[in-house]
mmCIF file of C-alpha atoms and ligand atoms in Angstrom:
data_model
loop_
_atom_site.group_PDB
_atom_site.id
_atom_site.type_symbol
_atom_site.label_atom_id
_atom_site.label_comp_id
_atom_site.label_asym_id
_atom_site.label_seq_id
_atom_site.Cartn_x
_atom_site.Cartn_y
_atom_site.Cartn_z
ATOM 1 C CA MET G 1 48.881 49.069 0.950
ATOM 2 C CA LYS G 2 49.003 52.064 -1.298
ATOM 3 C CA VAL G 3 46.898 51.764 -4.457
ATOM 4 C CA ILE G 4 47.666 53.790 -7.579
ATOM 5 C CA LYS G 5 45.115 53.677 -10.366
ATOM 6 C CA VAL G 6 46.316 54.376 -13.911
ATOM 7 C CA LYS G 7 44.654 54.478 -17.313
ATOM 8 C CA ASN G 8 46.491 51.563 -18.883
ATOM 9 C CA GLN G 9 49.565 49.380 -18.587
ATOM 10 C CA GLN G 10 51.818 51.845 -20.450
ATOM 11 C CA GLU G 11 51.042 54.485 -17.856
ATOM 12 C CA GLY G 12 51.428 51.860 -15.125
ATOM 13 C CA GLY G 13 54.882 50.966 -16.432
ATOM 14 C CA LYS G 14 55.883 54.636 -16.175
ATOM 15 C CA VAL G 15 54.609 54.869 -12.590
ATOM 16 C CA ALA G 16 56.552 51.701 -11.666
ATOM 17 C CA PHE G 17 59.630 53.170 -13.364
ATOM 18 C CA ASP G 18 59.365 56.361 -11.265
ATOM 19 C CA LEU G 19 59.098 54.262 -8.104
ATOM 20 C CA PHE G 20 62.092 52.233 -9.272
ATOM 21 C CA LYS G 21 64.196 55.383 -9.694
ATOM 22 C CA GLU G 22 63.167 56.478 -6.184
ATOM 23 C CA ALA G 23 64.199 53.089 -4.809
ATOM 24 C CA LEU G 24 67.580 53.310 -6.546
ATOM 25 C CA ALA G 25 68.073 56.828 -5.196
ATOM 26 C CA GLY G 26 67.278 55.386 -1.755
ATOM 27 C CA GLY G 27 70.069 52.837 -2.137
ATOM 28 C CA ALA G 28 68.259 49.721 -3.436
ATOM 29 C CA LYS G 29 70.808 47.210 -4.698
ATOM 30 C CA VAL G 30 68.885 43.935 -4.974
ATOM 31 C CA LEU G 31 65.805 43.621 -7.151
ATOM 32 C CA GLY G 32 63.245 40.862 -6.985
ATOM 33 C CA LEU G 33 61.915 40.399 -10.502
ATOM 34 C CA ALA G 34 58.840 38.859 -12.080
ATOM 35 C CA THR G 35 57.953 37.571 -15.523
ATOM 36 C CA GLY G 36 54.628 37.287 -17.370
ATOM 37 C CA SER G 37 53.007 39.932 -19.531
ATOM 38 C CA THR G 38 52.374 42.318 -16.621
ATOM 39 C CA PRO G 39 55.846 43.793 -15.966
ATOM 40 C CA ILE G 40 56.727 44.229 -19.659
ATOM 41 C CA SER G 41 55.678 47.901 -19.814
ATOM 42 C CA PHE G 42 57.896 48.562 -16.779
ATOM 43 C CA TYR G 43 60.868 46.702 -18.289
ATOM 44 C CA ASN G 44 60.396 48.679 -21.516
ATOM 45 C CA GLU G 45 60.697 51.914 -19.558
ATOM 46 C CA VAL G 46 63.922 50.688 -17.959
ATOM 47 C CA VAL G 47 65.372 49.506 -21.277
ATOM 48 C CA ASN G 48 64.574 52.847 -22.945
ATOM 49 C CA SER G 49 66.080 54.856 -20.105
ATOM 50 C CA ASP G 50 69.667 55.880 -19.504
ATOM 51 C CA LEU G 51 69.782 54.010 -16.182
ATOM 52 C CA ASP G 52 72.879 51.964 -15.512
ATOM 53 C CA LEU G 53 72.016 48.725 -13.673
ATOM 54 C CA SER G 54 75.524 47.292 -13.620
ATOM 55 C CA ASN G 55 75.887 47.562 -9.849
ATOM 56 C CA LEU G 56 72.581 45.757 -9.146
ATOM 57 C CA THR G 57 71.722 42.149 -8.408
ATOM 58 C CA SER G 58 68.404 40.562 -9.319
ATOM 59 C CA ILE G 59 66.629 37.476 -8.082
ATOM 60 C CA ASN G 60 63.684 36.145 -10.041
ATOM 61 C CA LEU G 61 60.581 34.674 -8.504
ATOM 62 C CA ASP G 62 60.138 31.520 -10.484
ATOM 63 C CA GLU G 63 60.882 29.195 -13.390
ATOM 64 C CA TYR G 64 59.206 26.240 -15.065
ATOM 65 C CA VAL G 65 60.635 22.837 -14.195
ATOM 66 C CA GLY G 66 62.165 21.196 -17.259
ATOM 67 C CA LEU G 67 62.934 24.335 -19.276
ATOM 68 C CA ASP G 68 66.441 25.694 -19.635
ATOM 69 C CA GLY G 69 67.436 29.237 -20.455
ATOM 70 C CA THR G 70 67.634 28.605 -24.203
ATOM 71 C CA SER G 71 63.955 27.660 -24.396
ATOM 72 C CA ASP G 72 62.017 30.750 -25.401
ATOM 73 C CA GLN G 73 59.203 29.974 -22.945
ATOM 74 C CA SER G 74 61.593 29.851 -20.025
ATOM 75 C CA TYR G 75 61.601 32.713 -17.584
ATOM 76 C CA ARG G 76 65.402 33.012 -17.932
ATOM 77 C CA TYR G 77 64.912 33.612 -21.661
ATOM 78 C CA PHE G 78 62.138 36.115 -20.913
ATOM 79 C CA MET G 79 64.386 38.091 -18.577
ATOM 80 C CA GLN G 80 67.310 38.095 -20.997
ATOM 81 C CA SER G 81 65.180 39.333 -23.866
ATOM 82 C CA HIS G 82 63.071 41.856 -21.943
ATOM 83 C CA LEU G 83 65.728 43.320 -19.689
ATOM 84 C CA PHE G 84 69.130 41.745 -19.072
ATOM 85 C CA ASP G 85 70.503 41.736 -22.642
ATOM 86 C CA ALA G 86 69.775 45.453 -22.994
ATOM 87 C CA LYS G 87 70.631 46.440 -19.423
ATOM 88 C CA PRO G 88 73.235 44.140 -17.938
ATOM 89 C CA LEU G 89 73.169 43.742 -14.165
ATOM 90 C CA LYS G 90 76.069 42.714 -11.938
ATOM 91 C CA GLU G 91 74.449 39.349 -11.165
ATOM 92 C CA THR G 92 71.127 37.814 -12.131
ATOM 93 C CA PHE G 93 69.545 34.785 -10.487
ATOM 94 C CA VAL G 94 66.637 32.892 -12.039
ATOM 95 C CA PRO G 95 65.790 29.423 -10.699
ATOM 96 C CA ASP G 96 67.355 26.621 -12.748
ATOM 97 C CA GLY G 97 64.480 24.700 -14.315
ATOM 98 C CA LYS G 98 66.882 21.922 -15.264
ATOM 99 C CA ALA G 99 68.300 21.378 -11.769
ATOM 100 C CA LYS G 100 68.789 17.620 -11.326
ATOM 101 C CA ASP G 101 68.085 17.423 -7.612
ATOM 102 C CA LEU G 102 65.163 19.780 -7.093
ATOM 103 C CA ALA G 103 64.950 19.218 -3.336
ATOM 104 C CA ALA G 104 68.574 20.299 -2.927
ATOM 105 C CA TYR G 105 68.230 23.085 -5.467
ATOM 106 C CA VAL G 106 65.357 24.886 -3.712
ATOM 107 C CA LYS G 107 67.531 25.052 -0.578
ATOM 108 C CA GLU G 108 70.347 26.517 -2.649
ATOM 109 C CA TYR G 109 67.996 29.172 -4.011
ATOM 110 C CA ASP G 110 66.941 30.063 -0.464
ATOM 111 C CA LYS G 111 70.603 30.602 0.363
ATOM 112 C CA ILE G 112 70.919 32.953 -2.602
ATOM 113 C CA ILE G 113 67.926 34.952 -1.330
ATOM 114 C CA ASP G 114 69.302 35.031 2.211
ATOM 115 C CA ALA G 115 72.672 36.235 0.947
ATOM 116 C CA HIS G 116 71.035 39.012 -1.104
ATOM 117 C CA PRO G 117 68.085 40.451 0.821
ATOM 118 C CA ILE G 118 65.635 41.904 -1.675
ATOM 119 C CA ASP G 119 65.170 45.669 -1.539
ATOM 120 C CA TRP G 120 62.548 46.109 -4.221
ATOM 121 C CA GLN G 121 60.285 43.268 -5.357
ATOM 122 C CA VAL G 122 58.158 43.366 -8.517
ATOM 123 C CA LEU G 123 55.058 41.170 -8.506
ATOM 124 C CA GLY G 124 52.389 40.307 -11.033
ATOM 125 C CA LEU G 125 49.142 38.720 -9.991
ATOM 126 C CA GLY G 126 47.715 35.450 -11.239
ATOM 127 C CA GLN G 127 44.031 35.376 -12.151
ATOM 128 C CA ASN G 128 43.578 33.083 -9.147
ATOM 129 C CA GLY G 129 45.464 35.507 -6.891
ATOM 130 C CA HIS G 130 48.815 33.721 -7.029
ATOM 131 C CA ILE G 131 52.091 35.579 -6.556
ATOM 132 C CA GLY G 132 55.175 34.021 -8.073
ATOM 133 C CA PHE G 133 53.779 30.532 -8.551
ATOM 134 C CA ASN G 134 52.330 30.325 -5.042
ATOM 135 C CA GLU G 135 48.970 28.853 -5.852
ATOM 136 C CA PRO G 136 45.853 29.183 -3.644
ATOM 137 C CA GLY G 137 46.223 27.030 -0.537
ATOM 138 C CA THR G 138 50.005 27.535 -0.256
ATOM 139 C CA SER G 139 51.174 28.070 3.320
ATOM 140 C CA THR G 140 52.579 31.521 3.970
ATOM 141 C CA ASP G 141 55.561 29.885 5.734
ATOM 142 C CA MET G 142 56.951 28.416 2.539
ATOM 143 C CA THR G 143 60.322 29.476 1.174
ATOM 144 C CA THR G 144 61.498 28.314 -2.272
ATOM 145 C CA HIS G 145 59.703 25.142 -3.309
ATOM 146 C CA VAL G 146 58.502 23.034 -6.203
ATOM 147 C CA VAL G 147 54.895 23.731 -7.160
ATOM 148 C CA ASP G 148 52.356 21.580 -8.979
ATOM 149 C CA LEU G 149 50.638 24.134 -11.182
ATOM 150 C CA GLN G 150 46.888 24.347 -10.956
ATOM 151 C CA GLU G 151 44.743 23.711 -13.988
ATOM 152 C CA SER G 152 43.635 27.377 -14.142
ATOM 153 C CA THR G 153 47.271 28.554 -14.213
ATOM 154 C CA ILE G 154 48.167 26.060 -16.938
ATOM 155 C CA LYS G 155 45.244 27.364 -18.988
ATOM 156 C CA ALA G 156 46.092 31.022 -18.315
ATOM 157 C CA ASN G 157 49.741 30.486 -19.329
ATOM 158 C CA ALA G 158 49.013 28.291 -22.354
ATOM 159 C CA ARG G 159 49.000 31.432 -24.508
ATOM 160 C CA PHE G 160 52.799 31.509 -24.285
ATOM 161 C CA PHE G 161 53.121 27.943 -25.626
ATOM 162 C CA GLU G 162 52.198 26.297 -28.904
ATOM 163 C CA LYS G 163 49.625 24.100 -27.183
ATOM 164 C CA GLU G 164 48.302 23.666 -23.678
ATOM 165 C CA SER G 165 49.912 20.246 -23.290
ATOM 166 C CA ASP G 166 53.339 21.910 -23.735
ATOM 167 C CA VAL G 167 52.919 23.946 -20.529
ATOM 168 C CA PRO G 168 55.143 22.403 -17.842
ATOM 169 C CA ARG G 169 53.129 20.981 -14.949
ATOM 170 C CA GLN G 170 55.604 22.068 -12.293
ATOM 171 C CA ALA G 171 57.568 25.163 -11.417
ATOM 172 C CA ILE G 172 60.154 26.299 -8.904
ATOM 173 C CA SER G 173 58.899 29.315 -6.998
ATOM 174 C CA MET G 174 60.108 31.588 -4.286
ATOM 175 C CA GLY G 175 57.725 31.060 -1.392
ATOM 176 C CA ILE G 176 55.465 33.601 0.232
ATOM 177 C CA ALA G 177 57.763 33.786 3.285
ATOM 178 C CA SER G 178 60.677 34.696 0.992
ATOM 179 C CA ILE G 179 58.623 37.275 -0.894
ATOM 180 C CA MET G 180 57.401 38.865 2.333
ATOM 181 C CA LYS G 181 60.976 39.503 3.466
ATOM 182 C CA SER G 182 61.456 42.070 0.674
ATOM 183 C CA LYS G 183 61.759 45.614 1.957
ATOM 184 C CA GLN G 184 59.397 47.075 -0.632
ATOM 185 C CA LEU G 185 56.898 45.400 -2.928
ATOM 186 C CA ILE G 186 55.297 46.665 -6.116
ATOM 187 C CA VAL G 187 52.318 44.740 -7.449
ATOM 188 C CA MET G 188 51.004 45.432 -10.925
ATOM 189 C CA ALA G 189 47.824 44.169 -12.580
ATOM 190 C CA TRP G 190 46.183 45.082 -15.859
ATOM 191 C CA GLY G 191 42.916 44.074 -17.492
ATOM 192 C CA ALA G 192 39.451 42.894 -16.534
ATOM 193 C CA GLU G 193 40.565 39.284 -16.104
ATOM 194 C CA LYS G 194 42.528 40.405 -13.020
ATOM 195 C CA ALA G 195 39.674 42.471 -11.499
ATOM 196 C CA GLU G 196 38.344 39.744 -9.220
ATOM 197 C CA ALA G 197 41.804 38.849 -7.874
ATOM 198 C CA VAL G 198 42.589 42.563 -7.392
ATOM 199 C CA LYS G 199 39.389 43.072 -5.397
ATOM 200 C CA LYS G 200 40.124 40.085 -3.163
ATOM 201 C CA MET G 201 43.787 41.087 -2.755
ATOM 202 C CA ILE G 202 42.852 44.582 -1.564
ATOM 203 C CA GLU G 203 39.411 44.248 0.012
ATOM 204 C CA GLY G 204 38.983 40.572 0.800
ATOM 205 C CA PRO G 205 39.956 38.711 3.939
ATOM 206 C CA VAL G 206 43.597 37.711 4.343
ATOM 207 C CA THR G 207 43.499 34.053 3.368
ATOM 208 C CA ILE G 208 45.760 31.446 1.798
ATOM 209 C CA ASP G 209 42.947 30.887 -0.700
ATOM 210 C CA LEU G 210 43.969 34.197 -2.293
ATOM 211 C CA PRO G 211 47.765 34.261 -1.804
ATOM 212 C CA ALA G 212 48.193 37.968 -2.672
ATOM 213 C CA SER G 213 45.825 38.985 0.146
ATOM 214 C CA ILE G 214 48.709 38.528 2.603
ATOM 215 C CA LEU G 215 50.191 41.718 1.175
ATOM 216 C CA GLN G 216 47.519 43.594 3.173
ATOM 217 C CA THR G 217 49.581 42.794 6.263
ATOM 218 C CA ARG G 218 52.597 44.715 4.966
ATOM 219 C CA ASP G 219 53.218 48.474 4.933
ATOM 220 C CA ASN G 220 55.604 48.886 2.049
ATOM 221 C CA VAL G 221 53.344 47.592 -0.689
ATOM 222 C CA THR G 222 52.325 49.687 -3.678
ATOM 223 C CA VAL G 223 49.687 48.323 -6.014
ATOM 224 C CA ILE G 224 49.519 49.775 -9.539
ATOM 225 C CA ILE G 225 46.363 48.828 -11.429
ATOM 226 C CA ASP G 226 44.654 50.001 -14.574
ATOM 227 C CA GLU G 227 40.985 50.966 -14.776
ATOM 228 C CA ALA G 228 39.837 47.521 -15.918
ATOM 229 C CA ALA G 229 41.707 45.724 -13.119
ATOM 230 C CA ALA G 230 40.257 48.226 -10.609
ATOM 231 C CA SER G 231 36.717 47.850 -11.913
ATOM 232 C CA LYS G 232 35.454 45.584 -9.106
ATOM 233 C CA LEU G 233 36.842 47.605 -6.192
ATOM 234 C CA SER G 234 34.188 49.182 -4.014
ATOM 235 C CA ASN G 235 36.067 52.438 -3.757
HETATM 236 C C1 LIG L 1 52.508 33.664 -13.970
HETATM 237 C C2 LIG L 1 53.795 33.959 -13.161
HETATM 238 C C3 LIG L 1 53.587 35.090 -12.217
HETATM 239 C C4 LIG L 1 52.832 36.176 -12.947
HETATM 240 C C5 LIG L 1 51.418 35.735 -13.186
HETATM 241 C C6 LIG L 1 50.618 36.651 -14.067
HETATM 242 O O1 LIG L 1 52.049 32.394 -13.855
HETATM 243 N N1 LIG L 1 54.320 32.854 -12.452
HETATM 244 O O2 LIG L 1 54.833 35.532 -11.710
HETATM 245 O O3 LIG L 1 52.793 37.332 -12.165
HETATM 246 O O4 LIG L 1 51.357 34.407 -13.600
HETATM 247 O O5 LIG L 1 50.965 36.519 -15.400
HETATM 248 P P1 LIG L 1 50.654 37.656 -16.448
HETATM 249 O O6 LIG L 1 51.462 38.827 -16.014
HETATM 250 O O7 LIG L 1 51.124 37.123 -17.774
HETATM 251 O O8 LIG L 1 49.212 37.917 -16.388
#
């Protein structure tokens, strides 16, 4: 794991953007993308650049069950408004929150991932150490699956909804096994509320209780954190 400490998320977005340009220069064609507030500064850098993404494919990590792309809390809507509308890609995959047969759909999403191996994966970090929507306790063997969201995640994400009871209770998420197949991974985290998860991800034992800690077992992982998120690290 390589750790890059920055002053704030704007600076972090610029660092991620530089790494992104390097990855493109190195031939990256398939991006693994994340939603949430964390990657926004990175997406802003991309949108304000002169990069052409029209030969790239993207695969998103997750989506709420029950929301379709027209709902402004859906992750499809997030991606369209923060990146895809301004910078069209060749193909973009976000799990279908309205899929009728979820058990069949997660297998279909796995096939999409297998057909488009991810070169460069963006990850945020949940306050409880989740990546994608892989909550603490999730087996590292999982591929795409349906997740029952934990109470702490529902609370943390309630800020994007009118009221907490509107937060869907389930999501479709790429599994940890799928995420770990990516050639390169970039994890970003900003703010003091992520400091504990950041410390455990980098310095704690590798355990399913802190899903992001598995990233310690991979070489091509770059962590970009601001001062507040780094504040609990011992060095
Ligand atoms: C959400 C998403 C994750 C995201 C994380 C952090 O629940 N499923 O992909 O990385 O939680 O969210 P935020 O970036 O808003 O802090």
